[in-house]
Structure formats: structure tokens, C-alpha cells
PDB file of C-alpha atoms in Angstrom:
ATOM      1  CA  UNK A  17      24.415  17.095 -47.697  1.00  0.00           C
ATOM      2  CA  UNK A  18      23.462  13.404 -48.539  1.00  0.00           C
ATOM      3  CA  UNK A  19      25.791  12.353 -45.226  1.00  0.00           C
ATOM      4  CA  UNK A  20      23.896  14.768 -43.204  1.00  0.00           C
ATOM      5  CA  UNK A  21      20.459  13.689 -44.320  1.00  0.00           C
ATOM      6  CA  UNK A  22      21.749   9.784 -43.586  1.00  0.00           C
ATOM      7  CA  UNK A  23      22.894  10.658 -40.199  1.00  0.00           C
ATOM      8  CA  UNK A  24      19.606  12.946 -39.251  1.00  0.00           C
ATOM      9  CA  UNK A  25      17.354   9.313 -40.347  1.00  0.00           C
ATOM     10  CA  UNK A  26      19.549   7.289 -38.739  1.00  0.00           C
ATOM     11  CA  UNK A  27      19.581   9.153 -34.896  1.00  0.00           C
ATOM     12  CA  UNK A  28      15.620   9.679 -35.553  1.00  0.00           C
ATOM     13  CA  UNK A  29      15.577   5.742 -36.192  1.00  0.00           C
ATOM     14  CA  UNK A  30      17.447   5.494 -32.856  1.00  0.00           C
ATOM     15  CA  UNK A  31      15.604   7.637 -30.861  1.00  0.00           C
ATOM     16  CA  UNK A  32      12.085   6.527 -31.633  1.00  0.00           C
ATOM     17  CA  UNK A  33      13.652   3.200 -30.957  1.00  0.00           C
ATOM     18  CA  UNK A  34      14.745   4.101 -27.404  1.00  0.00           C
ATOM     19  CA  UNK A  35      11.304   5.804 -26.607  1.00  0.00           C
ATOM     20  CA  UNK A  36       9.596   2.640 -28.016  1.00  0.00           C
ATOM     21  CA  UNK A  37      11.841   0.747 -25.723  1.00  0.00           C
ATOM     22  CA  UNK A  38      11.034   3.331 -22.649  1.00  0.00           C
ATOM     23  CA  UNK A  39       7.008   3.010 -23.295  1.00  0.00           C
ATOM     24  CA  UNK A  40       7.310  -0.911 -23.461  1.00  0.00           C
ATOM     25  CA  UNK A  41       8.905  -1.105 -19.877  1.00  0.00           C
ATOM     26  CA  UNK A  42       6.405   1.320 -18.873  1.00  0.00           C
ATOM     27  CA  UNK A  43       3.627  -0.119 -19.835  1.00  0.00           C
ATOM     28  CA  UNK A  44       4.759  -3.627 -19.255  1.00  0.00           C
ATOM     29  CA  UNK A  45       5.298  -4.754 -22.549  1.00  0.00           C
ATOM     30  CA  UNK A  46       7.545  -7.567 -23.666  1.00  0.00           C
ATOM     31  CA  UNK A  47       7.817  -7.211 -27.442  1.00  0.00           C
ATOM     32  CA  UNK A  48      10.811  -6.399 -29.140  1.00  0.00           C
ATOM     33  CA  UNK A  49      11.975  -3.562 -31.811  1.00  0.00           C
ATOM     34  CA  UNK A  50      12.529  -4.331 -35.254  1.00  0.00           C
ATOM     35  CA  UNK A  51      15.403  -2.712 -37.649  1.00  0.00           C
ATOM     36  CA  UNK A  52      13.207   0.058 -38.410  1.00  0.00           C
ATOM     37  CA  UNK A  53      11.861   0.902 -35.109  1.00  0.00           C
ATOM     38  CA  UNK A  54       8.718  -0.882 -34.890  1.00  0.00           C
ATOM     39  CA  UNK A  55       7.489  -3.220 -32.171  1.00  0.00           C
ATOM     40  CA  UNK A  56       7.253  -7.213 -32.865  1.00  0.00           C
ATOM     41  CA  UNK A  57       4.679  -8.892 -30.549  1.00  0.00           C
ATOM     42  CA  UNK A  58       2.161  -7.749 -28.284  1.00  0.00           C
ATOM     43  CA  UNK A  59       2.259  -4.986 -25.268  1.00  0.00           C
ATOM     44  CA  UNK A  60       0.213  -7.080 -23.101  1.00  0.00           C
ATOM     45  CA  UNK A  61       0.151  -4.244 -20.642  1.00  0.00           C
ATOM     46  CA  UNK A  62      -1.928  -2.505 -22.688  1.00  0.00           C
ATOM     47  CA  UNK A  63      -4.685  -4.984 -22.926  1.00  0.00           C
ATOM     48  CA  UNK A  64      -7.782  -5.566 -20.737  1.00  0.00           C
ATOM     49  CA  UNK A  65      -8.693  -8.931 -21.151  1.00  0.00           C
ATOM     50  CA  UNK A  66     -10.939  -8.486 -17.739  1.00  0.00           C
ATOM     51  CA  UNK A  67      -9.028 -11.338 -15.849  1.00  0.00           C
ATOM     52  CA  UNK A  68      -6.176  -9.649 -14.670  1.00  0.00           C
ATOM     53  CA  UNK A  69      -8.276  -7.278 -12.388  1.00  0.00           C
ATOM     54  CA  UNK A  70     -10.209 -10.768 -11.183  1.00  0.00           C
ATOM     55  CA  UNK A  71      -6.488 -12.410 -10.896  1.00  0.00           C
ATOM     56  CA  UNK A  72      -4.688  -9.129  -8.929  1.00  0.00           C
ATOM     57  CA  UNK A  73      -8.132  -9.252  -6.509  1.00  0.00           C
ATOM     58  CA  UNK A  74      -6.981 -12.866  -5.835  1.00  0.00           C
ATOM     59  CA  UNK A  75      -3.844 -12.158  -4.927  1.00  0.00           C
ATOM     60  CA  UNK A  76      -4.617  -9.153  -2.327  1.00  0.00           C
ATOM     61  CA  UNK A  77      -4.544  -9.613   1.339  1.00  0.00           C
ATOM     62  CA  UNK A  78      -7.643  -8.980   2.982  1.00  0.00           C
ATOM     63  CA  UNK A  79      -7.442 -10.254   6.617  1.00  0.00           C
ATOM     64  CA  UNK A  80      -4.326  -9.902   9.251  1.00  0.00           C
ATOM     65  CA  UNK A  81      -4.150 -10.888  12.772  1.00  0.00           C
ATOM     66  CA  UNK A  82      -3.129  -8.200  15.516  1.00  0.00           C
ATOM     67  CA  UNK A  83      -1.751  -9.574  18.882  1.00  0.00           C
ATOM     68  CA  UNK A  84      -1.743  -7.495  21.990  1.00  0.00           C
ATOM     69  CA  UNK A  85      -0.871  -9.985  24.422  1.00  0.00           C
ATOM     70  CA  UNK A  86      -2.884 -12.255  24.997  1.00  0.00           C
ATOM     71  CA  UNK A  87      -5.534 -11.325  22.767  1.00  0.00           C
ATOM     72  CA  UNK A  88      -5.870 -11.480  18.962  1.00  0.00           C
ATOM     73  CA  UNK A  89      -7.370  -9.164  16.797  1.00  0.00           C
ATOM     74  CA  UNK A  90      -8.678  -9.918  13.207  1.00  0.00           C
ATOM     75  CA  UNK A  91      -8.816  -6.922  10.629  1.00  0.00           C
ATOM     76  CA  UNK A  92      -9.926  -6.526   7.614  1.00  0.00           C
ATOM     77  CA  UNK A  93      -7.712  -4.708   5.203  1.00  0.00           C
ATOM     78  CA  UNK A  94      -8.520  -1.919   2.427  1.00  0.00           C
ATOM     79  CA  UNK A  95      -8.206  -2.747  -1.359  1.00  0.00           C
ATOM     80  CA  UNK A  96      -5.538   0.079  -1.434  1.00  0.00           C
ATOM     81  CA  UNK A  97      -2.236   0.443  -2.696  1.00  0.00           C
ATOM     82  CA  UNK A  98      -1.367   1.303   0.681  1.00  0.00           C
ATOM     83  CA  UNK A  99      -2.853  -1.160   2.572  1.00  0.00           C
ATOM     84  CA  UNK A 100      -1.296  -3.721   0.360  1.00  0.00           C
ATOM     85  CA  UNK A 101       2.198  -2.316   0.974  1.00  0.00           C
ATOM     86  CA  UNK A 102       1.606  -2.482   4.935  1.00  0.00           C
ATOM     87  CA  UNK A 103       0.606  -6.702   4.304  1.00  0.00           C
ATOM     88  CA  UNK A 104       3.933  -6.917   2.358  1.00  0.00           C
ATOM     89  CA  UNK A 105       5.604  -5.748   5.600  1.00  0.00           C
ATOM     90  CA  UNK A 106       4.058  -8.389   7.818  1.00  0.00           C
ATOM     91  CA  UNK A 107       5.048 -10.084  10.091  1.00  0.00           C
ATOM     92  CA  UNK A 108       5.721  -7.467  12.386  1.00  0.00           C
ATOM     93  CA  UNK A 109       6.413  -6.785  16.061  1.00  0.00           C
ATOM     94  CA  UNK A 110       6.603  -3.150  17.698  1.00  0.00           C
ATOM     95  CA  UNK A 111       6.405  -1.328  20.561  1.00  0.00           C
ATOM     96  CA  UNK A 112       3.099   1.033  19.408  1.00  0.00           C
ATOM     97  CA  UNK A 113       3.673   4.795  21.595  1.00  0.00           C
ATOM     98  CA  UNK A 114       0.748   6.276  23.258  1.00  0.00           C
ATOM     99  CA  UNK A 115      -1.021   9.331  22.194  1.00  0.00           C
ATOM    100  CA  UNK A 116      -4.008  11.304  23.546  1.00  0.00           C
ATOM    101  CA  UNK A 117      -5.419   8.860  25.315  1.00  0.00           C
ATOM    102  CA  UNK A 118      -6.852   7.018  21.865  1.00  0.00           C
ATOM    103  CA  UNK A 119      -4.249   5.873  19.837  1.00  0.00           C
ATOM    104  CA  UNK A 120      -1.037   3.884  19.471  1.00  0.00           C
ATOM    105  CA  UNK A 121       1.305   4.434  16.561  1.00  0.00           C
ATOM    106  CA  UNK A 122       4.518   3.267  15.592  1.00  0.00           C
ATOM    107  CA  UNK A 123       6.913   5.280  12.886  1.00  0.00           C
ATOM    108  CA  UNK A 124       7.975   2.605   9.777  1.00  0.00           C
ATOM    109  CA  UNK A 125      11.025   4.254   9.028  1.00  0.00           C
ATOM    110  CA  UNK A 126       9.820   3.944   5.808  1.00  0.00           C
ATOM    111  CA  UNK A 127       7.096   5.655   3.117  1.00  0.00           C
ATOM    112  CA  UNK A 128       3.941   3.929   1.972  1.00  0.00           C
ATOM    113  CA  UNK A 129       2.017   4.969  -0.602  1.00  0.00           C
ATOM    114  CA  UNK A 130      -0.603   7.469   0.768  1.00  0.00           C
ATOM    115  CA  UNK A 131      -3.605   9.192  -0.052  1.00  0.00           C
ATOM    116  CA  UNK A 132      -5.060  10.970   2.626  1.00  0.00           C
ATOM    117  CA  UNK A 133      -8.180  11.974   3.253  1.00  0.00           C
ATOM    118  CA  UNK A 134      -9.474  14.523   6.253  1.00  0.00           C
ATOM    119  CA  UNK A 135     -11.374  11.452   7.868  1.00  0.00           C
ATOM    120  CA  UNK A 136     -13.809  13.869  10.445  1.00  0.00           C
ATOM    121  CA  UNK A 137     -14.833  11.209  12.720  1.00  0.00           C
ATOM    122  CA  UNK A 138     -11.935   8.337  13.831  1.00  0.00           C
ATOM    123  CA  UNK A 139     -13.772   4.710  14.883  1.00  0.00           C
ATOM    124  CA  UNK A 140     -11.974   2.363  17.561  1.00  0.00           C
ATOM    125  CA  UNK A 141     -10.189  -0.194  15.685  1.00  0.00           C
ATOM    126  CA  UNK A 142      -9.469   1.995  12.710  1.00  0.00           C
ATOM    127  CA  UNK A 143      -5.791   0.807  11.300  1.00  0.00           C
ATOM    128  CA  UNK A 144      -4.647   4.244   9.281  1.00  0.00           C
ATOM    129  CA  UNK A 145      -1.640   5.245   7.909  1.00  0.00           C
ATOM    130  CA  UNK A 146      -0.808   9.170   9.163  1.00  0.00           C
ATOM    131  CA  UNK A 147       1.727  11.014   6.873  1.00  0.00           C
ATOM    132  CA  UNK A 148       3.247   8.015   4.949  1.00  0.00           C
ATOM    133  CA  UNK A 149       5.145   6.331   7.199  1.00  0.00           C
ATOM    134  CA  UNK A 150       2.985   6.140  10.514  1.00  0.00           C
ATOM    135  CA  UNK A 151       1.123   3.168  11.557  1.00  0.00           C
ATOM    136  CA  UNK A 152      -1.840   4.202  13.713  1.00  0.00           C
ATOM    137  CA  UNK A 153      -4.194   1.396  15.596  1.00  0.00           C
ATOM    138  CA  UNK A 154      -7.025   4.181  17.185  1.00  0.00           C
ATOM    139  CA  UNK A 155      -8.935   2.278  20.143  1.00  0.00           C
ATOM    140  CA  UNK A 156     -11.552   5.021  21.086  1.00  0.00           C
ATOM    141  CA  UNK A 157     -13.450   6.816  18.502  1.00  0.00           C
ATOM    142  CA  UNK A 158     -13.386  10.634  18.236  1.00  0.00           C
ATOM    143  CA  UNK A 159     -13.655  13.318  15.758  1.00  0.00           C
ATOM    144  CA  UNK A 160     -10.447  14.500  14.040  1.00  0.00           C
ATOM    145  CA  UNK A 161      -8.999  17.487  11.700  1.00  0.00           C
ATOM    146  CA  UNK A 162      -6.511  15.400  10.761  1.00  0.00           C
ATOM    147  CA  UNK A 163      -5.925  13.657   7.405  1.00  0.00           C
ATOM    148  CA  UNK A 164      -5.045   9.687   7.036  1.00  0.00           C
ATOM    149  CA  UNK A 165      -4.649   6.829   4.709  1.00  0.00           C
ATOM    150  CA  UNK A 166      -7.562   4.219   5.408  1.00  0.00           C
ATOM    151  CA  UNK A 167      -5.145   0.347   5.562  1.00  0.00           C
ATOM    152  CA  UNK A 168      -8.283  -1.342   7.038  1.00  0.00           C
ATOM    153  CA  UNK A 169     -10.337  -1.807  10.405  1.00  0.00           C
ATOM    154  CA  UNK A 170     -10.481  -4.194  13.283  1.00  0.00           C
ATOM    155  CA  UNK A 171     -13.682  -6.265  12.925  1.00  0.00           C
ATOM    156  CA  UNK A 172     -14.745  -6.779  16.499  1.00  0.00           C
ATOM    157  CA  UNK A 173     -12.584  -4.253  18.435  1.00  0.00           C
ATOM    158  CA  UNK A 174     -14.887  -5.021  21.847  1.00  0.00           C
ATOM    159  CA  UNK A 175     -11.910  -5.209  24.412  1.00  0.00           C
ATOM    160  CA  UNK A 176      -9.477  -3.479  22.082  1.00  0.00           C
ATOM    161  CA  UNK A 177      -8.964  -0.548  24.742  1.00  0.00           C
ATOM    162  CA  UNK A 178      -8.757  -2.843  27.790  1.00  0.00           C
ATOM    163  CA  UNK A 179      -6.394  -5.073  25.662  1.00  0.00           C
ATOM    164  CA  UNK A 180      -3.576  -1.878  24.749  1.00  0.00           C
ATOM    165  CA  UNK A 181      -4.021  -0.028  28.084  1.00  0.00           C
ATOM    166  CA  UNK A 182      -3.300   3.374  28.895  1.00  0.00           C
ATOM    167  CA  UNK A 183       0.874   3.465  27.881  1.00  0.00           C
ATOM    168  CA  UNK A 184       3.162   2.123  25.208  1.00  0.00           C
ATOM    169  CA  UNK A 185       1.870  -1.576  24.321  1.00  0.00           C
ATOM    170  CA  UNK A 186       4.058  -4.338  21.710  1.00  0.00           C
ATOM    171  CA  UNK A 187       1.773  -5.446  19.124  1.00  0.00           C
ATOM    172  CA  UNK A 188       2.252  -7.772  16.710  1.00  0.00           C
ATOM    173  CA  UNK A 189       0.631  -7.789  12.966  1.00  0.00           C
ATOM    174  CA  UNK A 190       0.683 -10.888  10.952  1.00  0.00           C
ATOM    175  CA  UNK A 191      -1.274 -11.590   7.717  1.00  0.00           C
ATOM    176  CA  UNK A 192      -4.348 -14.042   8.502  1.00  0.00           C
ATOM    177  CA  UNK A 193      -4.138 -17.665   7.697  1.00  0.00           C
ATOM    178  CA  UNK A 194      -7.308 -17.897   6.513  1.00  0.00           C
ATOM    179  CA  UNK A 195      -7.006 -21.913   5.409  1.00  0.00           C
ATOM    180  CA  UNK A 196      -6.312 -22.211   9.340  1.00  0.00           C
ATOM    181  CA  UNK A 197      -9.998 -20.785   9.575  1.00  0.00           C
TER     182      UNK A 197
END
């Protein structure tokens, strides 16, 4: 019975070691486990000193540059999850498709995060993400039933219908330079 008591402590040792080791890379910690299954060091995923918020902010594209041939485009981009995983795509070139007359879209061929919300109303210039893996640049406003991701919103779209006409149009997104400002 002693032998089976020993080898009870010793897999409860290891297992609260491997969940220890499982909520560390989780949570982003970097300590390490001691012999008896306690942590050594800090978890500094765990604590809010208030400048990593002010230092992830920093780091977050805001602005990116849409071409349509000639003309350029500036947008401003959401503080979203998504919208920062559609900057970490850029630069990119596609053919956009028509549709109804006040859209252009192009399929990623790949998921973003997404969070969509049934918008109502659609604005020209709106950049949105449809499903999770459809880029959608709207260039006449409208109502809508539909639901989309918000990734940001052209600031000046004046010309932005002239500029993608009435068929398929190549547009290119790059994030802004904004020291070249």
C-alpha cells in the first residue's frame, strides 16, 4: 500500500505540473516549475501594469492606402482584431468582383477573425469584412440585412464610385506611410 500511495503523489505532482505548465503558455508566462510543482518567477501575462495596452495601441495600424488606378484612397482602420489581421496581409493587389451595383469584394482564401454585426445602413467607403474571409470596399451607401465585420472606412470617398466603375476593378491596399506624410 505504501508503493501505491508513492506512485498516486508522485503522478498528482506530475500532473499539476503539466497544467501549471499549460496555464503559463496560456497566459503568457515565462516562469519555470520547481520540484514540487510550484512556479519560480513571475507570469507577466497576468499583470496589468497599464503600459502594455498604451504599447499594443502603438503598435496598431491605423491608416492604409487604397489604389484604384490612378487614384489613391486613404482609410482609416478599426482598432479590431480583425482589422489588424487584414493590415498584416498588406500589401495587396486584387481584382475586386462587382456586386449590385455598390460593392466590390474579393474572397481571401483565408479566415479573419470576425464579429459581425447586422450593420442596417452600409456608407460608401465602408471597408467590411463579410463572412470571415470576404473583403468588401462598398462605394454607394444603402441599407442592408446583412451582417459584417467593421476593418475601417475610407476618409474622403468623393470620387470613390467614378474611380471603381461599374465592373470588376484591381485595387491595391497598402498600409500608410504615415512618416511620408
Amino acid at each position: 500500500k505504501p508503493m501505491i500511495v508513492l506512485m498516486f503523489v508522485v503522478g498528482l505532482i506530475l500532473v499539476i505540473s503539466v497544467i501549471v505548465v499549460i496555464i503559463m503558455k496560456m497566459t503568457g508566462g515565462s516562469g519555470t516549475i520547481d520540484e514540487d510543482g510550484s512556479t519560480i518567477g513571475e507570469l507577466p501575462g497576468m499583470i496589468d501594469d497599464g503600459e502594455s495596452k498604451n504599447e499594443e495601441d502603438a503598435s496598431m495600424i491605423s491608416k492604409i492606402v487604397i489604389k484604384i488606378g490612378e487614384r489613391e484612397f486613404t482609410a482609416t482602420l478599426e482598432k479590431t482584431e480583425a482589422a489588424q489581421a487584414f493590415a498584416k496581409l498588406l500589401p495587396l493587389e486584387k481584382n475586386m468582383v462587382e456586386l449590385n451595383g455598390n460593392e466590390k469584394y474579393y474572397d481571401l482564401h483565408q479566415n479573419l477573425p470576425s464579429d459581425p454585426k447586422q450593420v442596417g445602413r452600409i456608407e460608401a467607403g465602408d471597408l467590411m469584412l463579410f463572412q470571415n474571409n470576404f473583403i468588401v470596399v462598398f462605394y454607394k451607401s444603402h441599407s442592408t440585412n446583412y451582417s459584417y465585420t467593421r476593418i475601417g472606412k475610407i476618409d474622403n470617398p468623393t470620387g470613390l464610385a467614378e474611380a471603381v466603375g461599374s465592373g470588376d476593378v484591381v485595387m491595391s491596399f497598402a498600409v500608410l506611410d504615415e512618416d511620408a506624410e
